[in-house]
Short mmCIF file of C-alpha atoms in Angstrom, two decimals:
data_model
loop_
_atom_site.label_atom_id
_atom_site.label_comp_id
_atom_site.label_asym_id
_atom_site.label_seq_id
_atom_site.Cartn_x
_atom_site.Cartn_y
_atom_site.Cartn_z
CA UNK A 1 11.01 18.15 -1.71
CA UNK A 2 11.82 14.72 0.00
CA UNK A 3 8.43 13.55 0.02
CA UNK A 4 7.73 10.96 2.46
CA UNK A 5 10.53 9.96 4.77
CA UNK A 6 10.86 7.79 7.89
CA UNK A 7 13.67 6.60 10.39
CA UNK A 8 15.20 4.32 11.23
CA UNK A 9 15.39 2.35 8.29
CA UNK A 10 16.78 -0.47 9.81
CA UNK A 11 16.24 -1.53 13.75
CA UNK A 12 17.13 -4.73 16.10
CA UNK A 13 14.59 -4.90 19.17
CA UNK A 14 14.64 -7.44 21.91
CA UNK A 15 11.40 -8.51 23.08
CA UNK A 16 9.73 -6.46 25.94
CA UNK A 17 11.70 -2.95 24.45
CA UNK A 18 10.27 -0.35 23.35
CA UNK A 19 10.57 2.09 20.41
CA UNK A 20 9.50 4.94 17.73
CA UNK A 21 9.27 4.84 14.17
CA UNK A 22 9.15 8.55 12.50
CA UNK A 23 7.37 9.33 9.73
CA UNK A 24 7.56 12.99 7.76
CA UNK A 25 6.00 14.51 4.41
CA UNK A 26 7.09 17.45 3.44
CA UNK A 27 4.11 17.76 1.26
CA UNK A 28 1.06 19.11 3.43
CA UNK A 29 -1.21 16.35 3.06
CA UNK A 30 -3.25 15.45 5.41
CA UNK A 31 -4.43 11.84 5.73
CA UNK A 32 -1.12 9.55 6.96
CA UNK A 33 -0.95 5.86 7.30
CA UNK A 34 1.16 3.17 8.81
CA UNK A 35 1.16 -0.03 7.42
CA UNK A 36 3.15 -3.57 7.90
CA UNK A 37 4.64 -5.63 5.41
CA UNK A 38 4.74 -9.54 5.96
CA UNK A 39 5.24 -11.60 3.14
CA UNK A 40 2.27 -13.45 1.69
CA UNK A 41 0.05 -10.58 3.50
CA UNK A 42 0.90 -7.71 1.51
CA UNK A 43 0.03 -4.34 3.36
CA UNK A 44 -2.08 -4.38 6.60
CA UNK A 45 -3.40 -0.91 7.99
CA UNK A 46 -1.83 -0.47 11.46
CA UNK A 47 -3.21 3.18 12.44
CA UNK A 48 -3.92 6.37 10.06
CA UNK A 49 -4.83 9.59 10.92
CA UNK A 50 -7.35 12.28 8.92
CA UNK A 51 -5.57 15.21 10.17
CA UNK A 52 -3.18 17.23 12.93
CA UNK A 53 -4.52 15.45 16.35
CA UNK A 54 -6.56 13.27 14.99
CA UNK A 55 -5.27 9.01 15.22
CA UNK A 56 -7.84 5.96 14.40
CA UNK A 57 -7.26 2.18 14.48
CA UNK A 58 -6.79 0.38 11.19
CA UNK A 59 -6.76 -3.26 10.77
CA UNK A 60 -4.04 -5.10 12.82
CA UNK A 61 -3.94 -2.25 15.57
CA UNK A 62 -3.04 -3.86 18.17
CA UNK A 63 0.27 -3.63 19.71
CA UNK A 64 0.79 -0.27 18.54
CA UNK A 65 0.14 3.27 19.55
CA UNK A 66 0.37 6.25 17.03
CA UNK A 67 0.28 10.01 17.29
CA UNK A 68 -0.32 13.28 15.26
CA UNK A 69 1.00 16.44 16.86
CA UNK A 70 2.37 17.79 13.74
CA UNK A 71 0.68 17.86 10.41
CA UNK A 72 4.10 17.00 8.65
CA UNK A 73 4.72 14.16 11.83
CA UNK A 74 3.51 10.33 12.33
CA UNK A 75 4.50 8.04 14.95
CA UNK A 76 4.29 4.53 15.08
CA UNK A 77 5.34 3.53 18.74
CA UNK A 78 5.91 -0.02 19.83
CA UNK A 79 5.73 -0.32 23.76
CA UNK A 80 6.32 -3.69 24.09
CA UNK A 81 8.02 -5.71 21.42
CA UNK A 82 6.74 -8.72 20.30
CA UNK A 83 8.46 -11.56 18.15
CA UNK A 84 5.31 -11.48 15.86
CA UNK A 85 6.22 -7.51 15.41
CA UNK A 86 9.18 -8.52 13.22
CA UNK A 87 7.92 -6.92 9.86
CA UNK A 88 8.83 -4.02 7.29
CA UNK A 89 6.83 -0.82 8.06
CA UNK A 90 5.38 1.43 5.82
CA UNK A 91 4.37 4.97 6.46
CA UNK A 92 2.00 6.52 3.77
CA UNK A 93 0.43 10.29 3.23
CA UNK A 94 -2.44 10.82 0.62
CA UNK A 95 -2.54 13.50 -1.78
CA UNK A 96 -6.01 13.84 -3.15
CA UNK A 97 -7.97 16.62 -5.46
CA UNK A 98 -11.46 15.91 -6.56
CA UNK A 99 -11.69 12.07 -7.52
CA UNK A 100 -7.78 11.95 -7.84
CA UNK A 101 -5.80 10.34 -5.35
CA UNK A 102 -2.27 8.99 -4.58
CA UNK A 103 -0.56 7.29 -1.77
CA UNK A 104 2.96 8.38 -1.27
CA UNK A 105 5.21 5.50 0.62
CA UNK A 106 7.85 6.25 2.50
CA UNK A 107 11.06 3.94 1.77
CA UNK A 108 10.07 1.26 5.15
CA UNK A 109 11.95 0.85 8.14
CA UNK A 110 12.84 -3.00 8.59
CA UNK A 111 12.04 -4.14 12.31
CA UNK A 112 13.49 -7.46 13.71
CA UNK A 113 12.20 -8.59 16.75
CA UNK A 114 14.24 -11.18 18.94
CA UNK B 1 -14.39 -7.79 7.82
CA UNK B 2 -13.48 -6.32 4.54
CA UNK B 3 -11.12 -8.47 2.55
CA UNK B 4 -9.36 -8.26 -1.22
CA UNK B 5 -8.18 -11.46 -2.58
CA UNK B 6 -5.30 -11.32 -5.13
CA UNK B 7 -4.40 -14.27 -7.66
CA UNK B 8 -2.21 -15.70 -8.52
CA UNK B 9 0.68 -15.33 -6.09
CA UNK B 10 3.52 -15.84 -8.36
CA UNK B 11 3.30 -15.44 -12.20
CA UNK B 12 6.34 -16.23 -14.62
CA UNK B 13 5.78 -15.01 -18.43
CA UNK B 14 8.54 -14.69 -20.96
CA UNK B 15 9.57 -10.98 -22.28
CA UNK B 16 6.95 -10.00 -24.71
CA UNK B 17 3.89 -12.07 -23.35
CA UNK B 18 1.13 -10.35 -21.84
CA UNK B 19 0.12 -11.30 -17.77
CA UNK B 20 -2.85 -10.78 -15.88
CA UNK B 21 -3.63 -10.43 -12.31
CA UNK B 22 -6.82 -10.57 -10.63
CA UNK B 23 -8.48 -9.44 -7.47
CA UNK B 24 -11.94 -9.72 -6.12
CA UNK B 25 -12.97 -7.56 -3.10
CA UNK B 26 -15.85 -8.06 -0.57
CA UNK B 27 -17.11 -4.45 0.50
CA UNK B 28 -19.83 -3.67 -2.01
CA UNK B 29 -19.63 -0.06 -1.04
CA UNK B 30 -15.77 0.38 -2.03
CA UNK B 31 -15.59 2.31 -5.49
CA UNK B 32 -11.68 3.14 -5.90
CA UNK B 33 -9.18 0.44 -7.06
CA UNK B 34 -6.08 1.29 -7.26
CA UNK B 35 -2.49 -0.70 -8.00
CA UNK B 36 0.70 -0.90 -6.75
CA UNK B 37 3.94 -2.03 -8.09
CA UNK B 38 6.69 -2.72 -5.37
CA UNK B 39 10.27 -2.96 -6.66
CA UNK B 40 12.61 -5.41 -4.61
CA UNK B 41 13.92 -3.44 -1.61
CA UNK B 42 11.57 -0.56 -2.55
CA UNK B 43 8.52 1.07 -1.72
CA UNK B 44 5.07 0.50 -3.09
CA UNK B 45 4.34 3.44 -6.00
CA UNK B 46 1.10 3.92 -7.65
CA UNK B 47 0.88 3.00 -11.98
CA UNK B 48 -2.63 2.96 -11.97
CA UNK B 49 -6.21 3.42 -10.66
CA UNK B 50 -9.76 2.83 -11.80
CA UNK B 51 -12.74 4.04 -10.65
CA UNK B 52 -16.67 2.28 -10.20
CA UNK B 53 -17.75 4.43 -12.46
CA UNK B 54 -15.66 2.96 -15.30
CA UNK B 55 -15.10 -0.27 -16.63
CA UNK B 56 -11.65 -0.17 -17.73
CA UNK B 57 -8.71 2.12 -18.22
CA UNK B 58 -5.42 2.32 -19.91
CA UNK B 59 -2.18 3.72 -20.05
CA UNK B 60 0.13 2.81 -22.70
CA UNK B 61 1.10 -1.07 -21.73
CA UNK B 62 -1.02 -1.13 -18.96
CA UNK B 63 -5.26 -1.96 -18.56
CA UNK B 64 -7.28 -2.09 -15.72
CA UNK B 65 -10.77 -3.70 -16.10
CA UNK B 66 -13.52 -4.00 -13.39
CA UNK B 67 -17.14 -5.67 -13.22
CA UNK B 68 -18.47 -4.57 -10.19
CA UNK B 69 -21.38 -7.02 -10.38
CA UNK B 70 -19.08 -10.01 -10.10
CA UNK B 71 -16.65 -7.75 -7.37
CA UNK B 72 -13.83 -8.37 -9.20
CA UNK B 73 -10.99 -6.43 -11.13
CA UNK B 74 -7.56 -7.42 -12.92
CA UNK B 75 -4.30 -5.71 -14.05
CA UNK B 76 -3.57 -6.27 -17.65
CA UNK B 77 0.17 -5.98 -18.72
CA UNK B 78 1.21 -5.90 -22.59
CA UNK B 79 4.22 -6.71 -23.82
CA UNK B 80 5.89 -7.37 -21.02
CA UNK B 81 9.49 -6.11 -20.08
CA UNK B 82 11.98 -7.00 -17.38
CA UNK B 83 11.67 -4.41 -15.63
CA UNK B 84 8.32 -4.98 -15.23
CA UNK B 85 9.38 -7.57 -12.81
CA UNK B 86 7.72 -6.85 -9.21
CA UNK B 87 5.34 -6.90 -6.37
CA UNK B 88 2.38 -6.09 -7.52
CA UNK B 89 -0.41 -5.27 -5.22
CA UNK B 90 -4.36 -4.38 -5.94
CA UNK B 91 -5.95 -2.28 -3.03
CA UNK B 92 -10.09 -1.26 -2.80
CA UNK B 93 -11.34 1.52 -1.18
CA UNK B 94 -14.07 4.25 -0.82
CA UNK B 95 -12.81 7.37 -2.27
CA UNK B 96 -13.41 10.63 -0.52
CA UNK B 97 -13.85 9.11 2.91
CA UNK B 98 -10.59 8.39 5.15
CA UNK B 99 -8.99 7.06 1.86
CA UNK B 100 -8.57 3.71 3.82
CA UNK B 101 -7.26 1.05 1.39
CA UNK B 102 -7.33 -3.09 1.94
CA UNK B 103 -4.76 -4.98 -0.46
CA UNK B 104 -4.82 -7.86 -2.10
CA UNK B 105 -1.82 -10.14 -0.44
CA UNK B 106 0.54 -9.21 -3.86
CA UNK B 107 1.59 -11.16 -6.69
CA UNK B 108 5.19 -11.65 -7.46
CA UNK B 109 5.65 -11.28 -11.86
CA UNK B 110 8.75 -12.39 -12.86
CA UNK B 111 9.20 -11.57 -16.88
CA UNK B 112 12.03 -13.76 -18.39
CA UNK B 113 14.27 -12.30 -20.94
#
């Protein structure tokens, strides 16, 4: 059971390029999340989705696309890099039963932006 | 919009000494408070969670208090250890709808042997 994963963990982007973060759970949940780290900010809501198919905007949204075709799968795509992209993102899933809940992190993927 | 303010951003106690943190959120309709301890270079894990229809809950060193009145809840840490040094971060939410969470913008402990 790895839980939450994502890749890459590390990536160097020039401005105007493109790319895909990957998110997986292994653990059949079904709400997902993608968050950015910046310090003094602590964890903005990029995108999440409620289900297979199903994507919504979150806070900072803009920028980014995501998508859902697999329950276990998130992706966080960046079409055009942006300096102000440089962050650490974090990919979430949410186990819940009755009024118990968790978010699960994933370990981040670090994103510099030149 | 919806917003969850966390003080203070740095706190410093020695090993043994107790430290609070508090938050204070602005949606009146959010009834799920959870918090989040982030170990350097690691990702954010859950130690505890309160709910609106309780005003405070432990678990062994830890308390969580909240006065929904005033909008505001803190993290209450006991005898504190060095590896309680982290990120913390408080989050509000409404539970049982998308499970959306805002967080507060973390607080960095540092506990001093």
């Amino acid at each position: 059971n790895a839980g939450v994963t994502q890749t890459p963990k590390f990536r160097v982007l020039k401005t105007g390029q493109s790319m895909t973060l990957l998110c997986a759970q292994d653990m059949n949940h079904e709400y997902m999340y993608w968050y950015r780290q910046d310090p003094g900010m602590g964890l903005r809501l990029i995108h999440y989705s409620v289900g297979e198919g199903t994507t919504a905007k979150g806070e900072v949204p803009d920028g980014y696309n995501v998508s859902r075709l697999k329950k276990q799968n998130f992706l966080l795509g960046l079409e055009s890099a942006a300096p102000s992209q440089t962050s650490v993102y974090f990919c979430a899933s949410r186990w819940h039963i009755g009024t118990q809940e968790t978010q699960y992190f994933g370990p981040g993927t670090r994103l510099l932006v030149l | 919009g919806e917003n969850v303010e966390q003080h203070p951003s740095t706190l410093s106690v020695q090993e043994g000494d107790s430290a609070v943190i508090k938050c204070t959120y602005s949606d009146s309709a959010s009834n799920y408070f959870p918090w989040y301890k982030q170990e350097l270079g690691k990702r954010p894990q859950l130690i505890i969670d309160i709910r609106s229809n309780v005003g405070e809950k432990k678990d062994q060193r830890i308390a969580v208090t909240l006065n929904k009145t005033a909008k505001h809840f803190s993290l209450h840490i006991t005898e504190t250890q060095p590896e309680d040094s982290a990120v913390y971060f408080c989050a509000a939410g409404r539970s049982g709808n998308t499970g959306k969470l805002i967080f507060g913008q973390g607080t960095t402990l540092q506990v001093k042997p």
